[in-house]
Amino acid sequence: MADTWDNVTIPEFNSLLQMDPYLKQYEKDFRRRYGLFEKRLFLLEEAEGGFDQFTRSYRTFGVNRMADNRLVLREWAPAAEALFLTGDFNGWDNFSHPYEKKEFGKWELCLPPKHDNSPAIEHNTKLKVVVHTKKGERLYRISPWAKYAIQSEKQVIYDWVHWDPPQPYLHIHPRPKKPQSLRIYESHVGIASPDPKVASYTNFTTNVLPRIKDLGYNCIQLMAVMEHAYYASFGYQVTSFFAASSRYGTPEELKQLIDTAHSLDIVVLLDVVHSHASQNTEDGLNSFDGSDSCFFHSPPRGEHALWGSRLFNYSSWEVLRFLLSNLRWWMEEYRFDGFRFDGVTSMMYHHHGIGSMFSGDYSEYFGLQVDEDSLVYLMTANHVLHTLYPDCITIAEDVSGMPAVCRSVAEGGLGFDYRLAMAIPDKWIQILKELADEAWDMGNIVYTLTNRRYGENCIAYAESHDQSVVGDKSLAFWLMDKEMYTNMSSLIPMTPVIDRGIQLHKMIRLLTHALGGEEGYLNFMGNEFGHPEWLDFPRKGNNESYHYARRQYNLLDTDHLRYRQLYDFDRDMNRTEDKYGWLAAPPAFVSAKHEGDKVIVFERGNVLFLLNFHPTRSQTNYRVAVASPGKYTIKLDSDEVQYGGHGRLDHNTEFFTEPQPFNERENSMLVRNTSERERENSMLVRNTSERERELYAGT
């Protein structure tokens, strides 16, 4: 077989090797992966007429209404002895509507229209698939392709509801173009309200979208949309993969949310969970046909030891049909603009990342521990998505750092556009938990923020939903803790804790935004204004309380609370990036990371950033290196009063460079402060005859 892979040609593999010559020794691994990918595409073409038709299988599986109002139902249940359909339409008769057995484990049922030519099954009525097993069991199941499922009051199990509205929502607005700089607002619809309840799609459309637009984010990443039976799972234990969660409203209301976002030039990503599935049987995929496999590997391979969930068999033809069609469904039916793939690290390795520290040794990314079926699935998914939708955005949640995850499939990569820079939030939490301000290591911070694979785009973030859940604290909570409840009023003097917390909250965000990302930055909803509490969903352990399963946007409407000041800084930081585009610029040149002064200076995208993290000492007449000569002025200053600062910088000051080499740059200048102060952050701008260049520093 080795000779077979030796003959595989990866079209643009040399581009990958030029970027990282150390991958040459693993060329056979890349050839084998690419060969398996090519074989899969060939078989799709041969057996299904290509991936375009194959990925539209949601039009033939589940329940589909034809032009003449016939209903055609199709399922894949290879281990079943017989299948029947029951529901409101036949008085819940378990035997009146049998499916006909077809080849390859498929089952089919055709229902002609009623006498008045209306469909045999009415919109918004309940259904069940009745599965008879070879052991003589009778199982009641939801179709894996179900488009809607609801949980009736005081009922644990979800019901399958036939969704075929007479007047479906029609999208009006075109998809926005893919942004050059991706500024992501990670969102959960259910908690997007100050009220202690599950919030709705409509609430998000009406009350949250305008805030996201005002804040300068151009992308929303929606969590917990795929139906999940357990609310507290954060949406990561999916039961119905084609159903938009009914707890927030109807599919049509989600479509309106996305269409409205598009009207605001905001792209919308779905947090898609193809790494595993809920182990629920009655309202999930598990044991759909009565077997211990079907969509999954048989145990133990088909079970995740830590998550208590089932693991897909990515080598199965029908699983490939199901998952690829699932991606196409969300793109076509709801007009999402792309996906954040959850749990990619778990998918790529047989050990699922459990107990693996990932030191960065390349041997960790190749060999028998790698699940090549998963890699080929991800390559195929990205190839299909980017071929059909050139502006589609895909993000990998990968903590392992596998090379080429974010390089094109033609180069031998997995084809993702971005990966999450997951080490950055861990670093900030570690610093705040373990180190006094005087002990912050500027070099180590810069290293963490810039330690990413060259040529592979990263989404930087100081914190996401992971850092907000109970058991951890948001950055604001680490910084200010209980004083957030008592001392956030601007009508009283700032306490030392609030002063320090507000200034560091802004500086951490600006530094992460400007230095840590490669074309992307992410914020979890509410954290931009220092949301005062953690996140905890209703569960037995908290007496089913919604108190912490909400976002208190109402705090922003009280002008004298300092939450508004943090909000305003986050807004202006995003708007400034939108103007000068540092996220889409090449990586920064860091000219200073001074341990004694606690100062970081760097240039990126014709912008100079100056950050002074010293807890007690202001830097006066401070020489900084710059590449471009000229005059600089302040454009963004975290010390402005409107951001909760002390207003100690004169924005009319002009700073002029000198042809004096400094810190590996040809030019430098002295930055003078208007007064002595503690922590400093200011931004300067250089003007030239051809264009305006900006320089920023944060206090």
XYZ file of C-alpha atoms in Angstrom:
699
model
C 0.000 0.000 0.000
C 2.969 2.294 0.623
C 3.663 2.389 -3.116
C 0.082 3.583 -3.669
C 0.574 6.587 -1.398
C 3.981 7.330 -2.957
C 2.183 7.941 -6.241
C -0.231 10.458 -4.694
C 0.382 14.046 -5.795
C -0.621 16.852 -3.441
C -1.095 19.789 -5.845
C 0.434 22.546 -3.721
C 2.447 20.574 -1.169
C 5.629 22.491 -2.009
C 3.986 25.686 -0.726
C 3.490 23.997 2.644
C 7.087 22.759 2.702
C 8.417 26.207 1.856
C 6.543 27.527 4.858
C 7.640 24.686 7.139
C 10.501 22.500 5.818
C 10.363 20.322 8.979
C 7.201 18.708 7.601
C 9.218 17.042 4.829
C 9.955 13.997 7.006
C 6.192 13.406 7.329
C 5.516 13.624 3.610
C 4.212 10.037 3.469
C 1.619 10.858 6.126
C 0.439 13.852 4.129
C 0.330 11.791 0.926
C -1.678 9.060 2.616
C -4.187 11.571 4.034
C -4.542 13.311 0.689
C -4.833 9.986 -1.131
C -7.686 8.928 1.142
C -9.352 12.302 0.558
C -9.021 11.950 -3.239
C -10.421 8.435 -3.073
C -13.419 9.673 -1.118
C -14.153 12.398 -3.681
C -13.808 9.850 -6.508
C -16.241 7.454 -4.858
C -18.708 10.280 -4.234
C -18.577 11.148 -7.923
C -18.948 7.519 -8.966
C -21.702 6.464 -6.559
C -23.642 9.675 -5.930
C -22.974 11.939 -8.888
C -20.651 14.176 -6.882
C -20.718 15.944 -3.538
C -23.162 18.656 -4.642
C -25.999 16.155 -4.879
C -24.739 14.006 -1.995
C -24.726 16.920 0.461
C -28.343 17.778 -0.384
C -29.531 14.474 1.080
C -31.743 16.354 3.545
C -34.058 16.678 0.526
C -34.469 12.909 0.330
C -34.039 11.717 3.943
C -36.397 12.422 6.823
C -39.757 13.805 5.664
C -39.917 15.729 2.404
C -42.921 17.139 0.570
C -42.923 16.789 -3.210
C -44.401 19.289 -5.685
C -47.666 17.293 -5.836
C -47.881 17.280 -1.999
C -46.838 13.625 -1.703
C -44.673 13.010 1.332
C -41.614 10.824 0.855
C -39.936 9.542 4.014
C -36.547 7.833 4.070
C -34.361 6.573 6.921
C -31.130 4.639 7.317
C -31.483 1.923 9.951
C -29.287 -1.018 8.892
C -29.852 -3.150 12.008
C -33.661 -2.756 12.129
C -36.068 -5.602 11.378
C -38.947 -3.270 10.442
C -39.837 0.439 10.526
C -43.231 2.096 10.929
C -44.377 5.707 11.119
C -46.836 6.799 13.781
C -48.147 10.149 14.975
C -51.037 12.556 15.169
C -51.820 11.923 11.491
C -52.813 8.247 12.035
C -54.068 8.357 15.614
C -50.760 6.932 16.843
C -51.330 3.586 15.150
C -48.044 1.667 15.433
C -48.584 -0.593 12.408
C -50.678 1.225 9.776
C -47.759 2.881 7.959
C -44.822 0.511 7.410
C -41.632 1.582 5.644
C -40.430 -0.508 2.712
C -36.956 -1.999 3.069
C -34.457 -0.879 0.434
C -30.816 -1.801 -0.159
C -27.903 -0.609 1.997
C -29.988 -0.458 5.191
C -32.390 2.194 3.894
C -36.132 2.328 4.457
C -38.742 4.280 2.494
C -42.394 5.304 2.881
C -44.555 7.321 0.484
C -47.724 9.069 1.692
C -50.089 10.403 -0.986
C -51.910 13.679 -0.306
C -55.360 13.734 1.298
C -58.551 14.095 -0.744
C -58.305 17.887 -0.582
C -54.731 17.592 -1.931
C -53.219 18.761 1.360
C -50.241 16.783 2.719
C -51.045 13.647 4.726
C -49.137 15.056 7.693
C -50.009 18.564 8.780
C -47.477 21.198 9.761
C -46.647 21.321 13.484
C -47.926 17.823 14.333
C -46.064 15.122 16.243
C -44.452 12.017 14.747
C -42.390 8.998 15.798
C -40.456 6.335 13.946
C -41.283 2.909 15.389
C -38.253 0.632 15.093
C -38.637 -3.125 15.441
C -35.339 -4.802 16.251
C -34.108 -8.300 15.481
C -34.342 -8.989 19.226
C -38.090 -8.314 19.121
C -37.918 -4.893 20.781
C -40.160 -2.007 19.768
C -38.374 1.359 19.989
C -39.826 4.840 19.514
C -37.398 7.204 17.835
C -37.057 10.714 16.429
C -35.847 10.794 12.847
C -32.144 11.772 12.721
C -33.178 14.214 9.988
C -35.956 15.848 12.044
C -36.140 19.603 11.428
C -37.871 20.526 14.682
C -38.244 19.039 18.155
C -40.020 20.393 21.215
C -40.088 19.596 24.913
C -43.606 19.686 26.286
C -44.150 21.099 29.763
C -43.026 18.780 32.577
C -41.693 16.321 29.991
C -38.080 15.182 29.853
C -38.031 13.628 26.380
C -38.208 15.816 23.284
C -40.952 15.226 20.704
C -40.423 15.243 16.953
C -42.643 17.872 15.333
C -43.179 17.970 11.571
C -42.111 21.438 10.405
C -43.516 22.524 7.039
C -45.033 26.000 7.459
C -47.436 27.201 4.754
C -45.552 30.504 4.586
C -41.857 29.841 5.266
C -39.569 32.787 6.010
C -37.923 34.166 2.878
C -34.484 35.742 3.268
C -34.361 39.260 1.870
C -30.782 40.362 2.413
C -27.709 38.944 0.662
C -24.850 37.436 2.618
C -22.248 40.063 3.541
C -18.782 39.631 2.075
C -16.254 37.807 4.214
C -14.591 40.419 6.454
C -10.835 40.905 6.195
C -10.640 41.434 9.940
C -12.976 39.069 11.765
C -14.325 40.558 15.013
C -16.490 37.850 16.570
C -19.218 38.270 19.184
C -19.667 34.785 20.660
C -23.320 34.519 21.651
C -25.850 32.259 23.313
C -29.435 33.196 22.452
C -30.951 31.730 25.613
C -28.947 33.879 28.046
C -29.050 37.077 25.968
C -31.430 38.913 28.284
C -31.347 40.314 31.843
C -34.514 38.357 32.662
C -34.209 35.055 34.570
C -35.613 32.894 31.775
C -34.683 31.382 28.416
C -34.496 34.314 26.002
C -35.767 34.077 22.436
C -34.472 34.432 18.886
C -36.739 37.477 18.582
C -35.261 39.085 21.701
C -31.794 38.607 20.212
C -32.882 40.137 16.904
C -34.557 43.129 18.537
C -32.335 43.877 21.528
C -28.899 42.313 21.010
C -28.152 42.731 17.297
C -28.190 46.560 17.539
C -25.662 46.400 20.397
C -23.388 44.071 18.421
C -23.485 46.454 15.469
C -22.806 49.448 17.734
C -19.841 47.653 19.317
C -18.164 47.204 15.948
C -18.297 43.407 15.747
C -18.837 42.104 12.215
C -19.402 38.440 13.040
C -21.636 36.514 15.446
C -20.824 32.977 16.565
C -24.062 31.375 17.744
C -23.768 28.646 20.356
C -26.300 26.003 21.365
C -28.491 26.265 18.256
C -28.430 22.591 17.265
C -31.115 20.953 19.417
C -29.872 19.567 22.711
C -32.017 17.972 25.380
C -30.015 19.282 28.338
C -29.895 23.092 28.516
C -26.932 23.088 30.907
C -24.774 21.245 28.341
C -24.173 24.656 26.683
C -25.404 23.044 23.460
C -22.586 20.510 23.262
C -24.707 17.353 23.749
C -26.649 17.480 20.478
C -29.713 15.295 20.062
C -31.224 16.568 16.767
C -28.600 17.788 14.302
C -30.973 19.330 11.741
C -33.269 21.022 14.277
C -32.795 24.601 15.468
C -33.404 24.600 19.214
C -37.083 25.172 19.916
C -36.464 26.530 23.422
C -35.703 29.950 21.832
C -38.529 29.967 19.280
C -39.278 28.670 15.793
C -36.977 27.982 12.830
C -38.533 30.944 11.037
C -37.549 33.264 13.902
C -33.936 32.063 13.691
C -33.979 32.738 9.957
C -35.210 36.259 10.649
C -32.386 36.751 13.167
C -29.766 35.765 10.569
C -31.406 37.821 7.827
C -31.476 40.873 10.102
C -27.795 40.364 10.971
C -27.028 40.264 7.250
C -28.865 43.562 6.799
C -26.380 45.021 9.316
C -23.375 43.580 7.388
C -22.767 41.036 10.125
C -21.893 37.454 9.193
C -23.233 34.631 11.358
C -21.375 31.425 12.224
C -22.884 28.287 13.721
C -21.074 26.518 16.544
C -21.358 23.085 14.918
C -20.846 19.907 16.949
C -19.683 17.044 14.731
C -17.137 15.744 17.223
C -19.655 13.716 19.237
C -23.361 13.307 19.987
C -25.602 12.934 23.020
C -25.994 9.387 24.299
C -29.785 9.909 24.541
C -31.703 7.203 22.721
C -35.372 8.231 22.654
C -34.674 11.761 21.418
C -31.114 11.388 20.108
C -29.124 9.454 17.500
C -27.848 6.824 19.920
C -29.097 3.295 19.149
C -31.455 4.643 16.475
C -31.799 1.233 14.825
C -31.448 -0.722 18.073
C -27.752 -1.497 17.585
C -24.820 -0.139 19.585
C -23.320 1.419 16.459
C -25.337 2.739 13.457
C -24.004 6.330 13.269
C -21.208 5.577 15.728
C -18.354 3.190 16.344
C -19.261 0.324 18.642
C -17.956 0.725 22.194
C -15.355 1.312 23.450
C -14.153 3.258 20.393
C -17.570 4.832 19.969
C -17.722 6.331 23.459
C -15.956 9.408 24.850
C -14.638 8.581 28.297
C -14.849 12.135 29.670
C -17.850 13.562 27.854
C -20.140 10.558 28.260
C -21.174 10.875 24.621
C -21.096 8.859 21.382
C -18.390 9.192 18.716
C -19.178 9.151 14.994
C -17.830 6.562 12.585
C -16.337 8.928 9.998
C -15.467 6.033 7.665
C -19.165 5.163 7.212
C -20.724 6.259 3.926
C -24.077 7.108 5.505
C -22.454 8.998 8.392
C -20.569 11.026 5.794
C -23.891 11.706 4.043
C -25.506 12.747 7.312
C -22.756 15.105 8.515
C -21.926 16.756 5.185
C -25.627 17.257 4.458
C -25.973 18.727 7.928
C -23.411 21.437 7.072
C -25.155 22.107 3.765
C -28.540 22.319 5.517
C -27.439 25.092 7.863
C -25.826 27.001 4.984
C -28.793 26.639 2.616
C -31.877 26.625 4.822
C -30.763 29.149 7.455
C -28.076 30.962 5.427
C -25.355 30.753 8.048
C -22.030 32.042 6.733
C -19.799 29.342 8.171
C -18.960 27.260 11.198
C -16.865 27.047 14.321
C -16.150 23.315 14.553
C -16.284 22.216 18.175
C -13.949 19.597 19.626
C -11.609 19.265 16.636
C -8.776 18.063 18.892
C -10.995 15.222 20.114
C -11.767 14.274 16.514
C -8.198 14.217 15.218
C -6.681 11.769 17.703
C -7.701 8.336 18.921
C -6.812 9.487 22.435
C -9.120 12.547 21.937
C -6.529 14.748 23.627
C -7.196 13.086 26.998
C -4.027 13.215 29.064
C -1.997 14.698 26.207
C -0.009 17.842 26.933
C 0.991 18.473 23.282
C 4.554 19.657 23.767
C 4.845 20.700 20.117
C 6.979 17.737 19.049
C 5.904 16.950 15.480
C 5.766 13.223 16.213
C 2.615 13.933 18.256
C 0.743 14.930 15.086
C 1.507 11.870 12.981
C 1.431 8.126 13.395
C -1.006 5.656 14.898
C -2.484 8.053 17.468
C -4.007 10.139 14.645
C -7.540 9.265 13.517
C -7.177 9.601 9.756
C -10.880 8.920 9.153
C -11.608 12.120 11.078
C -8.916 14.071 9.243
C -10.311 12.998 5.886
C -13.825 13.956 7.018
C -12.604 17.447 7.999
C -10.688 17.805 4.708
C -13.795 16.765 2.796
C -16.063 19.090 4.793
C -13.805 22.098 4.215
C -13.356 21.238 0.532
C -17.119 20.959 0.018
C -17.907 24.160 1.938
C -15.239 26.316 0.299
C -16.022 24.976 -3.176
C -19.759 25.609 -2.895
C -19.438 28.824 -0.847
C -16.119 30.620 -1.527
C -16.724 33.119 1.296
C -17.582 30.420 3.843
C -15.690 30.786 7.132
C -14.521 27.731 9.086
C -12.809 27.847 12.492
C -11.206 24.889 14.267
C -11.324 24.541 18.025
C -7.960 22.817 18.277
C -5.697 22.989 21.291
C -3.101 20.554 19.940
C -1.457 22.824 17.374
C -1.412 20.214 14.607
C 0.473 21.636 11.587
C -1.518 22.576 8.466
C -4.946 22.599 10.151
C -5.381 26.072 8.641
C -3.745 25.459 5.294
C -5.700 24.582 2.165
C -6.594 21.004 1.310
C -4.639 21.445 -1.944
C -1.499 21.927 0.165
C -2.234 18.830 2.223
C -3.865 20.767 5.065
C -7.283 20.337 6.655
C -8.644 23.467 4.958
C -9.802 25.545 7.942
C -9.626 29.337 7.678
C -8.773 29.905 11.353
C -8.021 28.126 14.596
C -8.744 29.439 18.077
C -5.679 30.670 19.973
C -6.655 28.746 23.080
C -3.422 29.321 25.008
C -4.042 33.081 25.320
C -7.035 33.066 27.720
C -5.322 30.352 29.777
C -2.289 32.621 30.117
C -4.328 35.620 31.300
C -6.173 33.534 33.887
C -2.886 32.046 35.107
C -1.342 35.508 35.487
C -4.315 36.899 37.412
C -4.531 33.823 39.656
C -0.856 33.357 40.440
C 1.132 36.584 40.013
C 1.330 39.946 41.752
C 1.333 42.918 39.373
C 5.059 43.441 39.927
C 5.789 39.886 38.814
C 4.123 40.056 35.396
C 6.612 38.818 32.791
C 6.365 41.021 29.679
C 8.455 38.622 27.578
C 6.327 35.640 28.522
C 3.100 37.527 27.752
C 4.407 38.593 24.345
C 5.615 35.046 23.644
C 2.174 33.569 24.389
C 0.402 36.175 22.268
C 2.706 35.680 19.282
C 3.361 31.931 19.564
C 1.306 30.726 16.618
C 2.067 28.781 13.478
C 3.294 31.053 10.725
C 0.825 31.328 7.882
C -2.091 29.816 9.813
C -4.701 32.358 10.872
C -5.594 32.571 14.560
C -8.597 33.944 16.405
C -7.250 35.675 19.516
C -9.356 36.145 22.626
C -8.764 37.147 26.202
C -11.749 35.083 27.349
C -14.607 33.128 25.821
C -17.600 31.318 27.302
C -15.170 28.784 28.826
C -13.755 31.403 31.193
C -17.208 32.562 32.298
C -18.691 29.336 33.592
C -18.955 28.335 37.232
C -15.689 26.834 38.409
C -13.802 29.670 36.775
C -14.200 33.434 36.695
C -14.358 36.010 33.946
C -11.423 38.428 33.746
C -13.528 41.167 35.302
C -14.350 38.905 38.226
C -10.718 37.903 38.711
C -9.781 41.588 38.712
C -12.552 43.122 40.831
C -14.510 40.283 42.434
C -17.154 41.324 45.002
C -16.436 45.050 44.619
C -18.255 44.844 41.280
C -21.470 44.644 43.279
C -20.798 47.709 45.429
C -18.234 50.063 43.877
C -18.980 50.340 40.152
C -20.772 53.669 40.411
C -19.051 56.653 38.806
C -20.789 58.874 41.396
C -18.292 57.730 44.020
C -14.461 57.772 43.855
C -12.893 54.640 42.413
C -11.462 52.259 44.946
C -7.958 50.898 44.244
C -9.460 47.516 43.302
C -11.920 48.998 40.793
C -9.290 51.385 39.382
C -6.800 48.571 38.818
C -9.482 46.248 37.454
C -10.922 48.673 34.943
C -7.525 49.755 33.605
C -6.192 46.187 33.273
C -9.445 44.948 31.732
C -8.990 47.441 28.890
C -5.253 46.873 28.503
C -5.544 43.072 28.397
C -8.172 43.356 25.673
C -6.257 45.865 23.577
C -3.020 43.885 23.803
C -4.782 40.625 22.908
C -6.712 42.283 20.073
C -3.654 43.928 18.531
C -0.906 41.359 19.136
C -2.575 37.974 19.551
C -4.774 37.587 16.490
C -4.109 36.800 12.862
C -7.160 38.228 11.079
C -9.496 37.480 13.987
C -10.543 38.434 17.525
C -13.333 36.993 19.688
C -15.291 38.195 22.709
C -18.008 36.375 24.640
C -21.220 38.338 25.015
C -21.279 40.652 28.025
C -17.586 40.272 28.799
C -16.842 43.422 26.819
C -18.432 45.463 29.617
C -17.126 43.298 32.463
C -20.292 41.320 33.143
C -20.370 41.039 36.940
C -21.256 37.384 37.339
C -20.269 33.970 36.081
C -22.464 31.722 33.969
C -24.425 28.824 35.397
C -27.401 27.158 33.742
C -30.438 25.903 35.665
C -29.674 22.500 37.201
C -30.400 20.500 40.332
C -27.274 21.863 42.023
C -28.630 25.444 41.930
C -32.333 24.623 42.388
C -32.987 25.137 38.661
C -32.182 28.838 38.971
C -31.861 31.153 35.956
C -30.157 33.844 38.028
C -26.756 33.235 36.469
C -28.035 32.084 33.046
C -28.500 35.612 31.718
C -26.575 38.651 30.565
C -27.351 41.903 32.377
C -27.391 44.328 29.453
C -29.592 46.544 31.621
C -26.415 47.623 33.465
C -25.394 49.542 30.347
C -28.544 51.610 30.450
C -27.630 53.004 33.865
C -25.266 55.791 32.820
C -23.503 56.231 36.134
C -22.289 52.605 36.271
C -18.750 52.002 35.064
C -19.817 49.010 32.963
C -20.724 51.543 30.308
C -17.161 52.859 30.315
C -15.768 49.414 29.534
C -18.401 48.972 26.819
C -17.406 52.280 25.222
C -13.723 51.322 25.179
C -14.481 47.950 23.573
C -16.633 49.706 20.972
C -13.962 52.258 20.106
C -11.227 49.605 20.032
C -13.215 47.657 17.418
C -14.072 50.766 15.433
C -10.427 51.828 15.426
C -9.381 48.385 14.175
C -12.026 48.672 11.487
C -10.380 51.900 10.321
C -6.748 50.753 10.428
C -7.038 46.986 10.000
C -4.292 45.674 12.254
C -5.920 42.235 12.529
C -5.526 41.699 8.787
C -1.984 43.147 8.779
C 1.179 40.994 8.919
C 2.351 39.943 12.402
C 3.568 42.733 14.660
C 7.153 43.836 15.147
C 7.750 43.994 18.909
C 10.466 46.533 19.644
C 10.266 46.497 23.453
C 9.198 44.103 26.200
C 10.970 45.758 29.115
C 10.766 43.798 32.342
C 11.839 46.608 34.676
C 9.582 49.226 33.127
C 6.764 46.718 32.433
C 6.399 48.278 28.986
C 5.434 46.601 25.696
C 5.898 48.487 22.407
C 5.048 47.098 18.984
C 4.055 48.145 15.469
C 1.387 46.510 13.373
C -0.548 47.702 10.350
C 1.101 51.158 10.382
C 0.030 51.528 13.988
C 2.301 51.857 17.030
C 1.048 50.427 20.328
C 2.500 51.502 23.678
C 1.419 49.735 26.860
C 2.734 50.418 30.342
C 1.816 47.638 32.789
C 3.863 49.047 35.658
C 1.580 49.200 38.723
C 3.138 52.335 40.268
C 5.471 54.064 37.841
C 4.673 56.372 34.975
C 7.198 56.492 32.156
C 8.237 60.027 31.149
C 10.382 61.040 28.183
C 10.298 57.423 27.139
C 12.121 56.564 23.929
C 10.293 54.196 21.590
C 11.354 52.736 18.264
C 9.365 53.324 15.073
C 9.910 52.224 11.501
C 8.208 55.121 9.728
C 9.393 58.694 10.324
C 6.942 61.537 10.769
C 4.499 63.130 13.163
C 2.359 61.009 15.489
C -0.796 61.862 17.410
C -2.959 59.997 19.913
C -5.981 58.187 18.513
C -7.065 55.718 21.188
C -6.279 56.271 24.846
C -7.605 53.959 27.535
C -6.928 56.682 30.116
C -9.725 58.855 28.719
C -12.368 59.738 31.292
C -15.160 58.279 29.149
C -13.449 54.877 29.455
C -13.067 55.071 33.223
C -9.579 56.530 32.971
C -8.131 59.648 34.566
C -7.761 61.869 31.495
C -4.080 62.539 31.991
C -2.995 62.680 28.366
C -3.254 65.763 26.176
C -4.617 64.632 22.827
C -3.400 67.820 21.162
C 0.192 66.730 21.738
C 2.173 65.926 18.587
C 5.086 63.508 18.680
C 7.936 63.834 16.145
C 10.402 61.122 15.226
C 14.161 61.525 15.048
C 16.519 59.619 12.725
C 18.011 57.963 15.792
C 18.170 54.154 15.559
C 16.700 52.351 18.552
C 15.640 48.770 19.288
C 16.304 47.558 15.735
C 14.390 50.420 14.100
C 15.837 53.291 12.065
C 13.782 55.922 13.852
C 12.648 56.684 17.371
C 10.921 59.344 19.398
C 10.415 60.479 22.965
C 6.936 60.005 24.367
C 6.269 62.590 27.050
C 3.381 62.405 29.469
C 1.435 65.444 30.545
C 1.495 64.309 34.172
C 2.795 61.632 36.458
C 0.469 58.671 36.636
C 0.300 54.992 37.164
C -0.698 52.482 34.450
C -0.609 54.024 30.998
C -2.090 53.256 27.636
C -2.117 55.721 24.749
C -2.158 55.557 20.978
C -0.284 57.812 18.612
C -0.798 58.473 14.937
C 1.631 59.465 12.213
C 0.444 61.549 9.279
C 2.171 61.546 5.900
C 1.350 63.190 2.621
C 0.214 59.907 1.053
C -1.752 58.386 3.881
C -2.534 58.576 7.549
C -0.710 56.190 9.856
C -1.832 55.615 13.398
C -0.018 54.849 16.599
C -1.760 53.630 19.697
C -0.777 53.050 23.242
C -2.899 51.876 26.132
C -2.909 53.032 29.726
